[in-house]
Amino acid sequence: MLNGRMSSPANSPDIFIIGGGPAGLATAILAAQRGLRVAVADHDHFPVDKACGEGLMPDTLAAMRRLGITVSRSEAGPFRGIRFHGADRMTSVEAEFAQGFGLGIRRTVLHTKLVERAAGLGVALLWGRRVTLAGGGQVLCEGQLVHCKWVIGADGEASPFRRWAGLERTRYEQIRFAARQHFRMAPWTDLVEVYWARDCQIVVAPIASEELCIAVTSRSPSLRFREALSQAPALASRLRNWCALDRMRGARAALRRLRRVCHGRFALVGDASGSVDPLTGEGIGLAFTQAAALVEAIKHNDLQSYQAAHDRIGQAPRLMSRLMLMMDAHPHLRQRALRILAAEPSLFSRLVNVNAGELALSKFGVSHALRLGWRMLAPGWEF
Ligand SMILES: Cc1cc2nc3c(=O)[nH]c(=O)nc-3n(C[C@H](O)[C@H](O)[C@H](O)COP(=O)(O)OP(=O)(O)OC[C@H]3O[C@@H](n4cnc5c(N)ncnc54)[C@H](O)[C@@H]3O)c2cc1C
């Protein structure tokens, strides 16, 4: 059922996509919706799991609806906004999304929905297949030459395709390390919570009526999950009688911006094309929006327009990533920022809604940006 009308890449699709994660499948769905013949090859097997915070922001859900996919509340954990907790156990600030809600959803459930939609549109899905690039830009799938017009790298953060295609050069890159685990426990709030601890951030998202997804992100590759929790005592005490539902999964978390995301008949999409910090919760939404821009560019035979659109699409989450990483790196600034936001919740609300795509970056307002920046840097600012 999961293999569409083209069971072999030798059937000459218009687009051959390397990687069947959210980015690759969204590109395949949108291209198939526009009448293109598409094959997706992934070296993993369906359904693919991945360490992720599993929170889909309102703009991600809107992009998903454009793919023809809906998620009911019973398949996921709805949340109406974000709450930050400071390490001092006293400072916390929360904001609701201006419109709509977010959803926490298991990666395997999300993957199943994307795969079913792609298969329904006749996309050829090739699981457990290794793709390599030979000399002269030739693409091989399990050793067979692939004949196609466009080759898309959607092979994730560590993308081998990016290297093969000569698109590896970065504008900037910052790597952190993450771990995720699921717990059987009823959510105690309908907000996604972010606990800012000494060496990490811990994100708690509801993913069902009795399930939580907890993801830890840190600069340190050796920080253990339990040690991370011990740095957030308020959370640790809630999880005292925890029941883990699965093994922990680790991943690298990168903020990366590439110089170029396409050339010739090659293009990158999703994390392969650069990524934002997990704390933004925007990685999957970005992948969906990039996929739409890429398919549009392919339809017009104009990959350069994809480069421009890609630069624009990532602006707000890249900025937000930089703010989050600055708070991570400088405990003093972090505490200062959290106190400013707690004292002025409307500022936090604007930040959350810019990040969630509900407020244009240009509408954040120069005066708000300056006020936040000045107060974070002004040494004499007291609370
Ligand atoms: C800790 C953490 C928390 C996160 N939390 C969130 C969140 O709450 N919300 C959100 O929106 N985003 C979140 N993200 C980001 C999100 O997970 C990514 O942005 C998203 O997975 C990107 O999708 P992708 O398809 O580009 O890459 P991936 O999901 O990594 O998929 C890439 C696919 O390519 C395949 N592949 C790799 N190499 C090859 C090869 N050589 N040949 C064939 N196939 C290959 C892999 O098997 C995989 O299936 C988080 C990330 C991390 C690390």
mmCIF file of N, CA, C and O and ligand atoms in Angstrom, residues 17-26 41-45 48-57 60 79 103 107 110-111 126-127 129-132 153-161 164 176-180 192 203 205 213 215-217 249-254 269-288 290, ligand 1:
data_model
loop_
_atom_site.group_PDB
_atom_site.id
_atom_site.type_symbol
_atom_site.label_atom_id
_atom_site.label_comp_id
_atom_site.label_asym_id
_atom_site.label_seq_id
_atom_site.Cartn_x
_atom_site.Cartn_y
_atom_site.Cartn_z
ATOM 1 N N ILE A 17 13.595 12.441 -4.590
ATOM 2 C CA ILE A 17 13.846 13.072 -3.289
ATOM 3 C C ILE A 17 14.596 12.089 -2.389
ATOM 4 O O ILE A 17 14.161 10.946 -2.202
ATOM 5 N N ILE A 18 15.699 12.560 -1.841
ATOM 6 C CA ILE A 18 16.492 11.725 -0.935
ATOM 7 C C ILE A 18 16.111 12.101 0.488
ATOM 8 O O ILE A 18 16.410 13.204 0.949
ATOM 9 N N GLY A 19 15.429 11.196 1.186
ATOM 10 C CA GLY A 19 14.988 11.456 2.558
ATOM 11 C C GLY A 19 13.478 11.566 2.641
ATOM 12 O O GLY A 19 12.873 12.436 2.015
ATOM 13 N N GLY A 20 12.880 10.665 3.413
ATOM 14 C CA GLY A 20 11.413 10.641 3.555
ATOM 15 C C GLY A 20 10.970 11.105 4.922
ATOM 16 O O GLY A 20 10.070 10.526 5.524
ATOM 17 N N GLY A 21 11.609 12.172 5.450
ATOM 18 C CA GLY A 21 11.133 12.809 6.682
ATOM 19 C C GLY A 21 10.069 13.843 6.321
ATOM 20 O O GLY A 21 9.576 13.876 5.180
ATOM 21 N N PRO A 22 9.715 14.738 7.275
ATOM 22 C CA PRO A 22 8.677 15.739 6.991
ATOM 23 C C PRO A 22 8.984 16.584 5.758
ATOM 24 O O PRO A 22 8.082 16.862 4.957
ATOM 25 N N ALA A 23 10.252 16.980 5.569
ATOM 26 C CA ALA A 23 10.580 17.864 4.437
ATOM 27 C C ALA A 23 10.427 17.130 3.107
ATOM 28 O O ALA A 23 9.815 17.650 2.167
ATOM 29 N N GLY A 24 10.985 15.931 3.018
ATOM 30 C CA GLY A 24 10.924 15.167 1.776
ATOM 31 C C GLY A 24 9.490 14.804 1.414
ATOM 32 O O GLY A 24 9.063 14.939 0.253
ATOM 33 N N LEU A 25 8.717 14.385 2.418
ATOM 34 C CA LEU A 25 7.334 13.974 2.133
ATOM 35 C C LEU A 25 6.452 15.173 1.783
ATOM 36 O O LEU A 25 5.604 15.083 0.886
ATOM 37 N N ALA A 26 6.671 16.301 2.471
ATOM 38 C CA ALA A 26 5.872 17.497 2.133
ATOM 39 C C ALA A 26 6.168 17.931 0.701
ATOM 40 O O ALA A 26 5.253 18.272 -0.059
ATOM 41 N N ALA A 41 13.223 8.269 -1.664
ATOM 42 C CA ALA A 41 13.997 7.119 -1.142
ATOM 43 C C ALA A 41 14.557 7.475 0.224
ATOM 44 O O ALA A 41 15.089 8.567 0.422
ATOM 45 N N ASP A 42 14.402 6.550 1.167
ATOM 46 C CA ASP A 42 14.921 6.782 2.526
ATOM 47 C C ASP A 42 15.645 5.520 2.966
ATOM 48 O O ASP A 42 15.162 4.410 2.721
ATOM 49 N N HIS A 43 16.797 5.688 3.619
ATOM 50 C CA HIS A 43 17.519 4.477 4.032
ATOM 51 C C HIS A 43 16.924 3.845 5.287
ATOM 52 O O HIS A 43 17.271 2.736 5.656
ATOM 53 N N ASP A 44 16.000 4.552 5.935
ATOM 54 C CA ASP A 44 15.344 3.997 7.117
ATOM 55 C C ASP A 44 14.048 3.302 6.685
ATOM 56 O O ASP A 44 13.673 3.330 5.515
ATOM 57 N N HIS A 45 13.376 2.687 7.678
ATOM 58 C CA HIS A 45 12.121 1.991 7.377
ATOM 59 C C HIS A 45 10.943 2.728 7.995
ATOM 60 O O HIS A 45 11.071 3.358 9.043
ATOM 61 N N VAL A 48 9.304 6.297 10.418
ATOM 62 C CA VAL A 48 10.588 6.793 10.924
ATOM 63 C C VAL A 48 10.353 7.620 12.194
ATOM 64 O O VAL A 48 9.498 8.493 12.220
ATOM 65 N N ASP A 49 11.112 7.278 13.237
ATOM 66 C CA ASP A 49 11.043 8.039 14.493
ATOM 67 C C ASP A 49 12.276 8.937 14.563
ATOM 68 O O ASP A 49 13.263 8.701 13.872
ATOM 69 N N LYS A 50 12.214 9.960 15.407
ATOM 70 C CA LYS A 50 13.356 10.885 15.531
ATOM 71 C C LYS A 50 13.233 11.650 16.834
ATOM 72 O O LYS A 50 12.112 11.924 17.275
ATOM 73 N N ALA A 51 14.359 11.971 17.450
ATOM 74 C CA ALA A 51 14.304 12.801 18.663
ATOM 75 C C ALA A 51 13.784 14.179 18.275
ATOM 76 O O ALA A 51 14.367 14.846 17.435
ATOM 77 N N CYS A 52 12.688 14.578 18.900
ATOM 78 C CA CYS A 52 12.020 15.833 18.525
ATOM 79 C C CYS A 52 11.163 16.281 19.705
ATOM 80 O O CYS A 52 10.713 15.445 20.495
ATOM 81 N N GLY A 53 10.927 17.578 19.831
ATOM 82 C CA GLY A 53 10.048 18.061 20.895
ATOM 83 C C GLY A 53 8.581 17.771 20.600
ATOM 84 O O GLY A 53 7.729 17.852 21.464
ATOM 85 N N GLU A 54 8.263 17.474 19.336
ATOM 86 C CA GLU A 54 6.945 17.005 18.884
ATOM 87 C C GLU A 54 5.832 18.040 19.057
ATOM 88 O O GLU A 54 4.662 17.699 19.116
ATOM 89 N N GLY A 55 6.232 19.320 19.109
ATOM 90 C CA GLY A 55 5.231 20.387 19.196
ATOM 91 C C GLY A 55 5.049 21.038 17.836
ATOM 92 O O GLY A 55 6.021 21.476 17.233
ATOM 93 N N LEU A 56 3.831 21.071 17.331
ATOM 94 C CA LEU A 56 3.554 21.749 16.057
ATOM 95 C C LEU A 56 2.854 23.070 16.360
ATOM 96 O O LEU A 56 1.788 23.096 16.982
ATOM 97 N N MET A 57 3.472 24.151 15.924
ATOM 98 C CA MET A 57 2.931 25.494 16.179
ATOM 99 C C MET A 57 1.716 25.745 15.273
ATOM 100 O O MET A 57 1.548 25.046 14.261
ATOM 101 N N THR A 60 2.456 25.809 11.623
ATOM 102 C CA THR A 60 2.800 24.488 11.083
ATOM 103 C C THR A 60 1.519 23.713 10.768
ATOM 104 O O THR A 60 1.415 23.041 9.730
ATOM 105 N N PHE A 79 -2.146 22.502 22.680
ATOM 106 C CA PHE A 79 -1.623 23.504 23.631
ATOM 107 C C PHE A 79 -1.922 24.898 23.111
ATOM 108 O O PHE A 79 -1.974 25.120 21.914
ATOM 109 N N LEU A 103 -0.262 21.735 18.481
ATOM 110 C CA LEU A 103 -0.540 20.331 18.806
ATOM 111 C C LEU A 103 0.763 19.588 19.055
ATOM 112 O O LEU A 103 1.715 19.713 18.268
ATOM 113 N N ARG A 107 6.135 11.682 16.620
ATOM 114 C CA ARG A 107 6.739 11.706 15.288
ATOM 115 C C ARG A 107 6.212 10.572 14.421
ATOM 116 O O ARG A 107 5.990 10.736 13.231
ATOM 117 N N LEU A 110 2.816 11.494 13.078
ATOM 118 C CA LEU A 110 2.962 12.511 12.023
ATOM 119 C C LEU A 110 3.499 11.860 10.747
ATOM 120 O O LEU A 110 2.999 12.114 9.640
ATOM 121 N N HIS A 111 4.493 10.994 10.912
ATOM 122 C CA HIS A 111 5.096 10.354 9.739
ATOM 123 C C HIS A 111 4.068 9.504 8.998
ATOM 124 O O HIS A 111 3.969 9.530 7.775
ATOM 125 N N LEU A 126 10.190 4.551 -1.388
ATOM 126 C CA LEU A 126 11.197 3.499 -1.403
ATOM 127 C C LEU A 126 11.914 3.484 -0.062
ATOM 128 O O LEU A 126 12.829 4.276 0.189
ATOM 129 N N TRP A 127 11.466 2.606 0.835
ATOM 130 C CA TRP A 127 12.049 2.549 2.182
ATOM 131 C C TRP A 127 13.227 1.594 2.190
ATOM 132 O O TRP A 127 13.264 0.627 1.425
ATOM 133 N N ARG A 129 16.287 2.100 1.339
ATOM 134 C CA ARG A 129 17.153 2.199 0.136
ATOM 135 C C ARG A 129 18.256 3.218 0.381
ATOM 136 O O ARG A 129 17.993 4.326 0.835
ATOM 137 N N ARG A 130 19.440 2.818 0.036
ATOM 138 C CA ARG A 130 20.596 3.716 0.203
ATOM 139 C C ARG A 130 20.843 4.471 -1.097
ATOM 140 O O ARG A 130 20.871 3.876 -2.167
ATOM 141 N N VAL A 131 21.009 5.769 -0.954
ATOM 142 C CA VAL A 131 21.238 6.608 -2.138
ATOM 143 C C VAL A 131 22.669 7.125 -2.101
ATOM 144 O O VAL A 131 23.152 7.540 -1.050
ATOM 145 N N THR A 132 23.338 7.104 -3.222
ATOM 146 C CA THR A 132 24.692 7.671 -3.299
ATOM 147 C C THR A 132 24.793 8.532 -4.549
ATOM 148 O O THR A 132 23.983 8.409 -5.468
ATOM 149 N N GLY A 153 17.624 17.073 -1.972
ATOM 150 C CA GLY A 153 18.198 16.524 -0.732
ATOM 151 C C GLY A 153 17.331 16.932 0.441
ATOM 152 O O GLY A 153 17.254 18.100 0.796
ATOM 153 N N ALA A 154 16.645 15.934 1.023
ATOM 154 C CA ALA A 154 15.822 16.179 2.217
ATOM 155 C C ALA A 154 16.284 15.200 3.288
ATOM 156 O O ALA A 154 15.485 14.610 4.003
ATOM 157 N N ASP A 155 17.621 15.022 3.348
ATOM 158 C CA ASP A 155 18.174 13.956 4.177
ATOM 159 C C ASP A 155 18.666 14.445 5.535
ATOM 160 O O ASP A 155 19.586 13.878 6.115
ATOM 161 N N GLY A 156 18.030 15.510 6.039
ATOM 162 C CA GLY A 156 18.201 15.870 7.445
ATOM 163 C C GLY A 156 19.437 16.688 7.772
ATOM 164 O O GLY A 156 20.209 17.093 6.904
ATOM 165 N N GLU A 157 19.586 16.924 9.069
ATOM 166 C CA GLU A 157 20.599 17.840 9.606
ATOM 167 C C GLU A 157 22.015 17.498 9.143
ATOM 168 O O GLU A 157 22.814 18.376 8.828
ATOM 169 N N ALA A 158 22.351 16.193 9.090
ATOM 170 C CA ALA A 158 23.726 15.800 8.749
ATOM 171 C C ALA A 158 23.888 15.526 7.254
ATOM 172 O O ALA A 158 24.937 15.027 6.830
ATOM 173 N N SER A 159 22.903 15.822 6.482
ATOM 174 C CA SER A 159 22.795 15.594 5.027
ATOM 175 C C SER A 159 24.075 15.246 4.257
ATOM 176 O O SER A 159 24.871 16.132 3.923
ATOM 177 N N PRO A 160 24.261 13.972 3.903
ATOM 178 C CA PRO A 160 25.381 13.639 3.022
ATOM 179 C C PRO A 160 25.193 14.257 1.631
ATOM 180 O O PRO A 160 26.151 14.645 0.985
ATOM 181 N N PHE A 161 23.933 14.396 1.208
ATOM 182 C CA PHE A 161 23.665 14.953 -0.123
ATOM 183 C C PHE A 161 24.196 16.384 -0.243
ATOM 184 O O PHE A 161 24.707 16.790 -1.280
ATOM 185 N N TRP A 164 27.747 16.109 -1.102
ATOM 186 C CA TRP A 164 27.892 15.619 -2.483
ATOM 187 C C TRP A 164 27.591 16.718 -3.501
ATOM 188 O O TRP A 164 28.248 16.841 -4.519
ATOM 189 N N ARG A 176 24.282 21.876 19.076
ATOM 190 C CA ARG A 176 24.005 21.460 20.458
ATOM 191 C C ARG A 176 23.566 19.995 20.419
ATOM 192 O O ARG A 176 23.549 19.371 19.361
ATOM 193 N N PHE A 177 23.234 19.472 21.571
ATOM 194 C CA PHE A 177 22.919 18.043 21.657
ATOM 195 C C PHE A 177 21.581 17.873 22.374
ATOM 196 O O PHE A 177 21.280 18.636 23.299
ATOM 197 N N ALA A 178 20.822 16.889 21.936
ATOM 198 C CA ALA A 178 19.463 16.768 22.475
ATOM 199 C C ALA A 178 19.113 15.306 22.753
ATOM 200 O O ALA A 178 19.698 14.385 22.169
ATOM 201 N N ALA A 179 18.170 15.139 23.671
ATOM 202 C CA ALA A 179 17.630 13.803 23.962
ATOM 203 C C ALA A 179 16.141 13.943 24.199
ATOM 204 O O ALA A 179 15.682 14.974 24.693
ATOM 205 N N ARG A 180 15.406 12.911 23.823
ATOM 206 C CA ARG A 180 13.948 12.959 23.982
ATOM 207 C C ARG A 180 13.436 11.651 24.558
ATOM 208 O O ARG A 180 13.957 10.578 24.261
ATOM 209 N N VAL A 192 2.945 24.512 26.346
ATOM 210 C CA VAL A 192 4.255 23.857 26.255
ATOM 211 C C VAL A 192 5.163 24.604 27.219
ATOM 212 O O VAL A 192 5.210 25.835 27.204
ATOM 213 N N VAL A 203 12.124 20.915 27.497
ATOM 214 C CA VAL A 203 10.824 21.285 26.921
ATOM 215 C C VAL A 203 9.832 20.151 27.194
ATOM 216 O O VAL A 203 10.125 18.976 26.924
ATOM 217 N N ALA A 205 6.040 18.862 26.356
ATOM 218 C CA ALA A 205 4.877 19.063 25.478
ATOM 219 C C ALA A 205 3.855 17.954 25.720
ATOM 220 O O ALA A 205 4.230 16.778 25.832
ATOM 221 N N CYS A 213 5.866 14.466 26.051
ATOM 222 C CA CYS A 213 7.162 14.340 25.384
ATOM 223 C C CYS A 213 8.107 15.321 26.076
ATOM 224 O O CYS A 213 7.779 16.500 26.209
ATOM 225 N N ALA A 215 11.970 16.861 26.038
ATOM 226 C CA ALA A 215 13.208 16.959 25.251
ATOM 227 C C ALA A 215 14.181 17.892 25.966
ATOM 228 O O ALA A 215 13.801 18.974 26.419
ATOM 229 N N VAL A 216 15.423 17.429 26.071
ATOM 230 C CA VAL A 216 16.481 18.210 26.724
ATOM 231 C C VAL A 216 17.475 18.647 25.659
ATOM 232 O O VAL A 216 17.897 17.826 24.841
ATOM 233 N N THR A 217 17.846 19.916 25.656
ATOM 234 C CA THR A 217 18.856 20.394 24.700
ATOM 235 C C THR A 217 19.963 21.103 25.477
ATOM 236 O O THR A 217 19.682 21.903 26.371
ATOM 237 N N ARG A 249 15.993 8.821 22.968
ATOM 238 C CA ARG A 249 16.577 9.000 21.639
ATOM 239 C C ARG A 249 17.405 10.270 21.637
ATOM 240 O O ARG A 249 16.958 11.293 22.151
ATOM 241 N N GLY A 250 18.562 10.221 21.040
ATOM 242 C CA GLY A 250 19.415 11.412 20.987
ATOM 243 C C GLY A 250 19.472 11.983 19.584
ATOM 244 O O GLY A 250 19.118 11.317 18.607
ATOM 245 N N ALA A 251 19.904 13.231 19.486
ATOM 246 C CA ALA A 251 20.058 13.870 18.168
ATOM 247 C C ALA A 251 20.979 15.076 18.312
ATOM 248 O O ALA A 251 21.165 15.580 19.415
ATOM 249 N N ARG A 252 21.545 15.494 17.199
ATOM 250 C CA ARG A 252 22.240 16.778 17.181
ATOM 251 C C ARG A 252 21.227 17.849 16.870
ATOM 252 O O ARG A 252 20.301 17.625 16.097
ATOM 253 N N ALA A 253 21.390 19.002 17.493
ATOM 254 C CA ALA A 253 20.478 20.118 17.215
ATOM 255 C C ALA A 253 21.334 21.269 16.713
ATOM 256 O O ALA A 253 22.188 21.757 17.438
ATOM 257 N N ALA A 254 21.113 21.671 15.470
ATOM 258 C CA ALA A 254 21.986 22.696 14.890
ATOM 259 C C ALA A 254 21.216 23.959 14.552
ATOM 260 O O ALA A 254 20.071 23.896 14.110
ATOM 261 N N VAL A 269 16.132 20.875 1.041
ATOM 262 C CA VAL A 269 14.918 21.326 1.738
ATOM 263 C C VAL A 269 14.931 20.754 3.163
ATOM 264 O O VAL A 269 15.559 19.727 3.420
ATOM 265 N N GLY A 270 14.242 21.446 4.091
ATOM 266 C CA GLY A 270 14.206 20.973 5.477
ATOM 267 C C GLY A 270 15.554 21.161 6.156
ATOM 268 O O GLY A 270 16.339 22.041 5.780
ATOM 269 N N ASP A 271 15.829 20.335 7.159
ATOM 270 C CA ASP A 271 17.072 20.491 7.928
ATOM 271 C C ASP A 271 18.317 20.376 7.056
ATOM 272 O O ASP A 271 19.361 20.938 7.391
ATOM 273 N N ALA A 272 18.239 19.649 5.970
ATOM 274 C CA ALA A 272 19.391 19.543 5.064
ATOM 275 C C ALA A 272 19.781 20.922 4.544
ATOM 276 O O ALA A 272 20.949 21.195 4.272
ATOM 277 N N SER A 273 18.798 21.820 4.433
ATOM 278 C CA SER A 273 19.044 23.142 3.854
ATOM 279 C C SER A 273 19.392 24.183 4.910
ATOM 280 O O SER A 273 19.412 25.384 4.632
ATOM 281 N N GLY A 274 19.687 23.700 6.134
ATOM 282 C CA GLY A 274 19.953 24.598 7.256
ATOM 283 C C GLY A 274 18.853 24.392 8.274
ATOM 284 O O GLY A 274 17.749 23.993 7.916
ATOM 285 N N SER A 275 19.167 24.647 9.546
ATOM 286 C CA SER A 275 18.144 24.364 10.559
ATOM 287 C C SER A 275 18.135 25.443 11.627
ATOM 288 O O SER A 275 19.076 26.228 11.739
ATOM 289 N N VAL A 276 17.050 25.455 12.398
ATOM 290 C CA VAL A 276 16.915 26.420 13.491
ATOM 291 C C VAL A 276 16.974 25.663 14.812
ATOM 292 O O VAL A 276 16.828 24.443 14.839
ATOM 293 N N ASP A 277 17.181 26.392 15.904
ATOM 294 C CA ASP A 277 17.293 25.705 17.193
ATOM 295 C C ASP A 277 15.948 25.083 17.581
ATOM 296 O O ASP A 277 14.896 25.686 17.345
ATOM 297 N N PRO A 278 15.993 23.880 18.202
ATOM 298 C CA PRO A 278 14.733 23.203 18.562
ATOM 299 C C PRO A 278 13.832 24.047 19.453
ATOM 300 O O PRO A 278 12.613 23.882 19.417
ATOM 301 N N LEU A 279 14.415 24.973 20.239
ATOM 302 C CA LEU A 279 13.569 25.751 21.152
ATOM 303 C C LEU A 279 12.540 26.600 20.420
ATOM 304 O O LEU A 279 11.530 26.994 20.992
ATOM 305 N N THR A 280 12.773 26.872 19.150
ATOM 306 C CA THR A 280 11.785 27.651 18.393
ATOM 307 C C THR A 280 10.544 26.806 18.088
ATOM 308 O O THR A 280 9.478 27.347 17.830
ATOM 309 N N GLY A 281 10.692 25.468 18.073
ATOM 310 C CA GLY A 281 9.560 24.595 17.717
ATOM 311 C C GLY A 281 9.104 24.809 16.289
ATOM 312 O O GLY A 281 7.955 24.528 15.938
ATOM 313 N N GLU A 282 9.989 25.302 15.435
ATOM 314 C CA GLU A 282 9.574 25.702 14.087
ATOM 315 C C GLU A 282 10.186 24.853 12.974
ATOM 316 O O GLU A 282 9.970 25.140 11.799
ATOM 317 N N GLY A 283 10.993 23.829 13.321
ATOM 318 C CA GLY A 283 11.709 23.077 12.287
ATOM 319 C C GLY A 283 10.772 22.450 11.253
ATOM 320 O O GLY A 283 11.002 22.548 10.043
ATOM 321 N N ILE A 284 9.697 21.844 11.717
ATOM 322 C CA ILE A 284 8.796 21.136 10.793
ATOM 323 C C ILE A 284 7.981 22.148 9.977
ATOM 324 O O ILE A 284 7.807 21.994 8.758
ATOM 325 N N GLY A 285 7.537 23.214 10.637
ATOM 326 C CA GLY A 285 6.808 24.263 9.915
ATOM 327 C C GLY A 285 7.665 24.878 8.818
ATOM 328 O O GLY A 285 7.192 25.116 7.702
ATOM 329 N N LEU A 286 8.941 25.117 9.131
ATOM 330 C CA LEU A 286 9.862 25.664 8.125
ATOM 331 C C LEU A 286 9.976 24.716 6.941
ATOM 332 O O LEU A 286 9.940 25.132 5.790
ATOM 333 N N ALA A 287 10.135 23.421 7.262
ATOM 334 C CA ALA A 287 10.281 22.416 6.195
ATOM 335 C C ALA A 287 9.059 22.444 5.275
ATOM 336 O O ALA A 287 9.192 22.403 4.047
ATOM 337 N N PHE A 288 7.861 22.563 5.845
ATOM 338 C CA PHE A 288 6.635 22.570 5.029
ATOM 339 C C PHE A 288 6.595 23.824 4.138
ATOM 340 O O PHE A 288 6.211 23.765 2.971
ATOM 341 N N GLN A 290 9.176 25.714 3.179
ATOM 342 C CA GLN A 290 10.231 25.615 2.156
ATOM 343 C C GLN A 290 9.782 24.694 1.023
ATOM 344 O O GLN A 290 10.027 24.966 -0.153
HETATM 345 C C1 LIG B 1 15.588 17.812 20.152
HETATM 346 C C2 LIG B 1 14.811 18.363 18.999
HETATM 347 C C3 LIG B 1 13.551 18.870 19.228
HETATM 348 C C4 LIG B 1 12.803 19.396 18.171
HETATM 349 N N1 LIG B 1 11.550 19.854 18.426
HETATM 350 C C5 LIG B 1 10.794 20.314 17.402
HETATM 351 C C6 LIG B 1 9.448 20.706 17.638
HETATM 352 O O1 LIG B 1 8.927 20.643 18.778
HETATM 353 N N2 LIG B 1 8.724 21.180 16.580
HETATM 354 C C7 LIG B 1 9.253 21.266 15.321
HETATM 355 O O2 LIG B 1 8.558 21.705 14.404
HETATM 356 N N3 LIG B 1 10.530 20.876 15.074
HETATM 357 C C8 LIG B 1 11.301 20.396 16.086
HETATM 358 N N4 LIG B 1 12.580 19.967 15.834
HETATM 359 C C9 LIG B 1 13.107 20.073 14.457
HETATM 360 C C10 LIG B 1 12.558 18.946 13.571
HETATM 361 O O3 LIG B 1 12.755 17.705 14.186
HETATM 362 C C11 LIG B 1 13.263 18.993 12.217
HETATM 363 O O4 LIG B 1 13.274 20.306 11.744
HETATM 364 C C12 LIG B 1 12.574 18.077 11.207
HETATM 365 O O5 LIG B 1 12.694 16.736 11.590
HETATM 366 C C13 LIG B 1 13.215 18.273 9.836
HETATM 367 O O6 LIG B 1 12.680 17.350 8.933
HETATM 368 P P1 LIG B 1 13.563 16.817 7.715
HETATM 369 O O7 LIG B 1 12.665 15.981 6.887
HETATM 370 O O8 LIG B 1 14.300 17.947 7.110
HETATM 371 O O9 LIG B 1 14.706 15.921 8.396
HETATM 372 P P2 LIG B 1 14.542 14.524 9.171
HETATM 373 O O10 LIG B 1 13.312 14.501 9.969
HETATM 374 O O11 LIG B 1 15.847 14.325 9.880
HETATM 375 O O12 LIG B 1 14.415 13.447 8.004
HETATM 376 C C14 LIG B 1 15.502 13.144 7.173
HETATM 377 C C15 LIG B 1 15.264 11.786 6.549
HETATM 378 O O13 LIG B 1 16.333 11.509 5.637
HETATM 379 C C16 LIG B 1 16.722 10.156 5.763
HETATM 380 N N5 LIG B 1 18.113 10.026 5.270
HETATM 381 C C17 LIG B 1 19.247 10.532 5.838
HETATM 382 N N6 LIG B 1 20.321 10.215 5.068
HETATM 383 C C18 LIG B 1 19.861 9.505 4.003
HETATM 384 C C19 LIG B 1 20.472 8.906 2.873
HETATM 385 N N7 LIG B 1 21.778 8.986 2.646
HETATM 386 N N8 LIG B 1 19.691 8.233 1.990
HETATM 387 C C20 LIG B 1 18.349 8.161 2.193
HETATM 388 N N9 LIG B 1 17.723 8.716 3.247
HETATM 389 C C21 LIG B 1 18.461 9.387 4.144
HETATM 390 C C22 LIG B 1 16.528 9.846 7.241
HETATM 391 O O14 LIG B 1 16.347 8.456 7.450
HETATM 392 C C23 LIG B 1 15.260 10.652 7.568
HETATM 393 O O15 LIG B 1 14.086 9.900 7.410
HETATM 394 C C24 LIG B 1 13.347 19.443 16.867
HETATM 395 C C25 LIG B 1 14.630 18.930 16.632
HETATM 396 C C26 LIG B 1 15.358 18.403 17.681
HETATM 397 C C27 LIG B 1 16.729 17.852 17.414
#
